[in-house]
XYZ file of C-alpha atoms in Angstrom:
386
model
C -128.782 27.038 23.290
C -128.322 30.515 24.736
C -127.606 31.934 21.281
C -130.761 30.339 19.881
C -132.776 31.691 22.826
C -131.489 35.208 22.255
C -132.163 34.974 18.526
C -135.747 33.900 19.242
C -136.104 36.767 21.738
C -134.885 39.283 19.135
C -137.415 37.934 16.637
C -140.236 38.309 19.161
C -139.181 41.821 20.160
C -138.412 43.232 16.713
C -140.127 41.053 14.135
C -136.776 40.359 12.462
C -135.726 36.745 11.871
C -131.964 36.139 11.978
C -131.749 33.302 9.473
C -128.342 34.191 8.011
C -126.862 35.477 11.277
C -127.725 32.164 12.907
C -125.695 30.052 10.462
C -121.986 29.873 11.202
C -119.078 27.465 11.550
C -117.376 29.097 14.549
C -117.358 27.297 17.893
C -119.209 29.643 20.307
C -117.169 28.289 23.232
C -114.089 29.967 21.703
C -115.858 33.357 21.706
C -116.956 33.652 25.331
C -114.300 36.242 26.163
C -114.752 38.126 22.888
C -118.453 38.995 22.678
C -121.423 39.318 25.007
C -125.106 38.578 24.276
C -124.166 36.694 21.097
C -126.995 36.101 18.632
C -124.952 34.847 15.658
C -122.394 36.234 13.241
C -122.278 39.075 10.722
C -121.102 37.765 7.365
C -118.965 40.054 5.197
C -117.894 39.219 1.633
C -114.218 38.279 1.444
C -112.048 39.040 -1.580
C -108.395 38.438 -2.381
C -105.894 40.746 -4.075
C -102.359 40.212 -5.325
C -99.703 39.258 -6.103
C -98.003 41.839 -3.912
C -94.224 41.799 -3.765
C -92.897 42.842 -0.352
C -89.224 43.555 0.327
C -89.358 43.648 4.106
C -87.165 42.375 6.903
C -89.835 39.870 7.918
C -92.151 39.692 4.890
C -90.227 38.725 1.775
C -91.729 37.585 -1.508
C -95.189 37.504 -3.079
C -98.346 37.685 -0.991
C -102.078 37.497 -1.601
C -104.073 39.721 0.727
C -107.604 38.904 2.012
C -109.946 41.908 2.093
C -113.378 41.787 3.779
C -115.625 44.472 2.341
C -118.974 45.381 0.802
C -117.538 48.356 -1.119
C -117.596 47.781 -4.859
C -114.245 48.397 -6.667
C -112.213 48.231 -3.433
C -110.654 44.839 -4.141
C -110.183 45.725 -7.797
C -108.432 48.968 -6.852
C -105.975 47.194 -4.557
C -105.497 44.428 -7.105
C -104.416 46.989 -9.700
C -102.160 48.837 -7.276
C -100.532 45.671 -5.944
C -99.742 44.483 -9.450
C -98.140 47.857 -10.246
C -96.069 47.643 -7.045
C -94.950 44.138 -7.999
C -94.038 45.108 -11.558
C -92.069 48.055 -10.147
C -89.880 45.662 -8.137
C -91.875 45.537 -4.918
C -92.340 47.667 -1.822
C -89.499 48.223 0.624
C -90.942 48.102 4.142
C -89.405 48.556 7.588
C -90.863 48.581 11.091
C -88.729 51.292 12.676
C -90.273 51.492 16.147
C -92.803 49.696 18.351
C -94.469 51.227 21.393
C -98.024 51.246 22.685
C -98.981 54.189 24.881
C -101.131 54.234 28.021
C -101.450 57.541 29.846
C -102.881 57.879 33.367
C -103.106 61.319 35.011
C -102.145 62.148 38.611
C -103.484 65.038 40.703
C -101.051 66.852 43.029
C -101.840 69.435 45.696
C -99.853 72.238 44.067
C -97.667 72.982 41.070
C -94.772 73.230 43.545
C -94.931 69.443 43.958
C -94.781 68.717 40.228
C -90.975 68.812 39.775
C -90.394 66.463 42.718
C -93.094 64.034 41.506
C -91.539 63.895 38.034
C -88.042 63.463 39.483
C -89.191 60.504 41.591
C -90.746 58.813 38.569
C -87.479 59.137 36.639
C -85.326 58.006 39.574
C -87.491 54.944 40.239
C -88.172 53.903 36.643
C -86.493 50.499 37.013
C -88.592 49.669 40.074
C -91.828 50.813 38.418
C -90.897 48.838 35.307
C -90.429 45.708 37.419
C -93.822 46.173 39.080
C -95.634 46.692 35.763
C -94.015 43.681 34.137
C -95.097 41.316 36.924
C -98.512 41.282 35.220
C -97.327 40.073 31.798
C -94.844 37.661 30.282
C -94.859 39.468 26.926
C -95.115 43.211 27.561
C -92.054 45.357 28.290
C -92.213 48.879 29.708
C -89.889 51.002 27.585
C -90.332 54.478 29.040
C -92.486 56.783 31.167
C -92.735 60.297 29.717
C -94.225 63.000 31.996
C -96.469 65.802 30.701
C -97.325 68.361 33.422
C -100.631 70.183 32.952
C -101.104 72.639 35.802
C -101.066 70.656 39.043
C -101.847 67.484 37.147
C -99.172 65.249 35.623
C -99.876 62.851 32.790
C -97.524 59.874 32.749
C -97.254 58.362 29.300
C -96.326 54.693 29.798
C -94.878 53.265 26.569
C -94.747 49.487 26.094
C -93.448 46.896 23.696
C -96.236 44.317 23.251
C -94.716 41.751 20.879
C -97.208 39.782 18.773
C -100.260 40.885 20.774
C -102.238 44.033 20.017
C -101.752 44.495 23.738
C -104.217 47.119 24.942
C -105.600 44.934 27.741
C -102.060 43.886 28.598
C -100.779 47.442 29.037
C -103.865 48.640 30.912
C -103.430 45.908 33.544
C -99.687 46.563 33.802
C -100.204 50.327 34.102
C -102.837 49.917 36.815
C -100.379 47.865 38.873
C -97.684 50.515 38.375
C -100.042 53.367 39.297
C -101.021 51.713 42.551
C -97.310 51.375 43.339
C -96.743 55.073 42.555
C -99.687 56.175 44.717
C -98.278 54.310 47.726
C -94.938 56.082 47.386
C -95.824 59.627 46.304
C -97.772 62.677 47.458
C -100.325 62.444 44.655
C -103.888 62.929 45.885
C -105.488 60.585 43.367
C -105.239 59.478 39.757
C -107.340 58.436 36.778
C -106.260 55.526 34.615
C -107.010 57.379 31.377
C -106.174 60.959 30.406
C -106.863 60.698 26.649
C -103.290 61.711 25.799
C -102.683 58.352 24.132
C -105.824 58.954 22.027
C -106.844 55.315 21.790
C -109.321 54.938 18.894
C -109.179 58.682 18.255
C -107.122 60.543 15.641
C -104.492 62.886 17.116
C -101.339 64.737 16.192
C -99.732 63.270 19.325
C -99.870 59.781 17.868
C -98.858 61.017 14.414
C -95.667 62.382 15.995
C -94.881 59.829 18.738
C -96.399 56.661 17.282
C -99.001 54.249 18.653
C -98.270 50.608 17.955
C -95.894 49.786 15.114
C -94.254 52.677 13.262
C -93.881 51.546 9.642
C -92.174 53.124 6.616
C -92.915 51.988 3.051
C -91.487 53.008 -0.318
C -91.554 52.007 -3.970
C -90.189 53.583 -7.142
C -92.536 53.370 -10.125
C -90.710 53.627 -13.468
C -92.393 55.702 -16.148
C -93.135 52.694 -18.353
C -94.785 50.812 -15.467
C -97.016 53.786 -14.677
C -98.044 54.268 -18.302
C -98.705 50.556 -18.889
C -100.379 49.509 -15.637
C -101.740 52.762 -14.171
C -102.579 54.755 -17.322
C -100.901 57.924 -16.096
C -97.468 59.556 -16.014
C -95.260 60.335 -13.007
C -95.717 64.080 -13.657
C -99.518 63.871 -13.803
C -99.596 61.760 -10.646
C -97.279 64.172 -8.820
C -99.356 67.193 -9.836
C -102.496 65.508 -8.511
C -100.725 64.603 -5.256
C -99.620 68.217 -4.703
C -103.193 69.379 -5.282
C -104.771 67.021 -2.744
C -101.950 67.620 -0.255
C -102.788 71.322 -0.346
C -106.477 70.535 0.043
C -105.756 68.331 3.044
C -103.656 71.102 4.591
C -106.514 73.554 4.117
C -108.871 71.078 5.808
C -106.518 70.556 8.767
C -106.284 66.801 8.283
C -104.383 64.745 10.863
C -102.117 62.926 8.422
C -102.339 63.250 4.635
C -103.290 60.177 2.625
C -105.674 58.991 -0.040
C -107.564 56.151 1.631
C -105.522 54.233 4.202
C -108.759 53.422 6.052
C -110.133 51.371 3.151
C -107.547 48.588 3.227
C -107.080 48.804 6.976
C -110.772 48.180 7.644
C -110.904 45.354 5.082
C -107.760 43.624 6.404
C -108.708 44.176 10.049
C -112.139 42.584 9.520
C -110.664 39.693 7.549
C -107.878 39.001 10.052
C -109.673 39.422 13.381
C -108.218 42.768 14.410
C -109.891 45.453 16.542
C -111.604 47.349 13.713
C -112.015 50.508 15.798
C -108.214 50.856 15.734
C -108.581 51.890 12.078
C -109.109 55.386 13.515
C -105.524 55.379 14.809
C -103.950 53.310 12.054
C -105.309 55.493 9.253
C -103.436 58.521 10.615
C -100.412 58.646 8.326
C -98.877 60.388 5.366
C -98.304 59.655 1.689
C -95.287 61.433 0.171
C -94.473 61.673 -3.547
C -91.312 62.744 -5.385
C -90.113 62.772 -8.981
C -86.677 61.183 -9.180
C -83.786 62.517 -11.274
C -84.570 59.852 -13.878
C -88.218 60.952 -14.116
C -89.782 58.092 -12.142
C -92.275 58.364 -9.278
C -91.040 57.641 -5.740
C -93.799 57.049 -3.193
C -93.169 56.836 0.550
C -95.671 56.133 3.324
C -95.328 57.094 6.978
C -97.543 54.790 9.081
C -96.879 55.528 12.769
C -99.961 53.835 14.267
C -100.258 50.276 12.961
C -101.782 48.611 16.019
C -102.259 44.906 15.288
C -101.778 41.435 16.740
C -101.312 37.886 15.487
C -102.073 36.203 18.808
C -104.932 36.742 21.237
C -108.143 38.679 20.691
C -110.094 37.657 17.619
C -107.108 36.214 15.733
C -107.104 32.673 17.078
C -110.094 31.006 15.425
C -112.408 30.814 12.442
C -112.040 32.968 9.351
C -109.583 35.321 11.066
C -107.084 32.553 11.629
C -107.570 31.288 8.078
C -106.928 34.746 6.613
C -103.802 35.175 8.721
C -102.680 31.766 7.481
C -103.165 32.968 3.875
C -100.610 35.668 4.683
C -98.337 33.316 6.642
C -98.949 35.492 9.700
C -100.874 33.300 12.146
C -99.379 32.864 15.626
C -96.242 34.010 17.402
C -93.328 35.915 15.868
C -95.511 37.120 12.978
C -96.713 40.604 13.960
C -93.881 42.514 12.286
C -94.367 40.476 9.113
C -98.079 41.282 9.224
C -97.307 44.986 9.675
C -94.991 44.962 6.662
C -97.632 43.320 4.452
C -100.204 45.871 5.607
C -97.798 48.703 4.779
C -97.177 47.392 1.269
C -100.926 46.914 0.757
C -101.613 50.529 1.698
C -98.990 51.698 -0.780
C -100.717 49.687 -3.512
C -103.981 51.378 -2.650
C -102.445 54.851 -2.678
C -100.846 54.475 -6.109
C -104.004 52.914 -7.561
C -106.472 55.535 -6.357
C -104.086 58.383 -7.171
C -103.623 57.089 -10.703
C -107.384 56.685 -11.145
C -107.913 60.283 -10.047
C -105.043 61.675 -12.118
C -106.241 59.865 -15.249
C -109.930 60.676 -14.729
C -111.026 57.024 -14.533
C -112.133 56.978 -10.871
C -115.778 57.976 -11.353
C -116.114 55.928 -14.549
C -115.001 52.799 -12.682
C -117.575 53.341 -9.932
C -120.353 54.082 -12.417
C -119.598 50.913 -14.377
C -119.873 48.824 -11.196
C -123.546 49.796 -10.834
C -124.429 47.626 -13.829
C -122.086 44.695 -13.110
C -123.276 41.935 -10.798
C -119.968 40.079 -10.736
C -116.593 41.164 -12.076
C -114.006 38.396 -11.719
C -110.384 39.470 -11.511
C -108.208 36.886 -13.195
C -105.020 35.885 -11.417
C -104.060 33.159 -13.841
C -101.132 35.179 -15.164
C -99.946 36.220 -11.732
C -97.700 33.404 -10.619
C -95.106 33.128 -7.877
C -94.462 31.442 -4.582
C -95.741 32.952 -1.373
C -93.221 33.157 1.485
């Protein structure tokens, strides 16, 4: 009733009638903690791409990836790249580190007090850890790294958050720890946020230290696979990669990649993730090499994959269904989800790079302007999903 009242109010105030926004299958009672002033839902077209072969520790086998987007050729691009990855033997993926940063800043009276303040934090880490973890049954405080800035000291709290994205979890835990520190130190006051952790902002700090799950991905594309499925050679692809890497260096990019943000935004919207975290997650690097046998080796460094498979927007509706498509709904699935995302991004990088190297990128986008519907057949792409 409240949603209908708001929708009517919007129509009266703006003259717009929310016919499509007002039709949905979600139970509004499940969304009370996830949105305020609800007037309906925004519907985004949902595509599927695959098969994608993933050789991970948690994700093993063939997967079909849901992508929510309104960008023409996006699903087709990832479809082509995923098939090339699969025909090349799959993507090797590993989650090498997990830590979510939260960085309050403390004000001291003088720089002379800074060394003693830092020493006390290090000496009492176990106690502070215990205090922080009283607020959560899932989060674990891994470390507190001090960064003195004049008479201020930033304390970078780094947490393991398990299957939850965890930002609310770590903010509550850090607040509890900060209150404990204030009672037992000479700090004059503190602010909960210093911006060091750069939440939802691109930074070199997170590129270097990581923010969320730190993921590595690689695949070797044999020459015949590249010629047959990507219409370019390893040498042509490598030459293009060098060129855009130099251009990115000239621009001062934070991370060097083709279009990580494309798949991240599409997967995040499909699977109920915090879409604003695409800003962090898209900070990463694509690396290319020509092997001794003349094949193309691609490696991705993805230090900021901040995702969850429980909590937030993942538990109901289309988000839960899309996670179920991937076999990633619920507990003990976040690392698997991260590995699938990593392999998907690799598929996108090889596809867009090949399109650019072969000169077909603009032609593909121009052809889409005159095509109302372009089905991508998967009838030949068989295999069991794990």
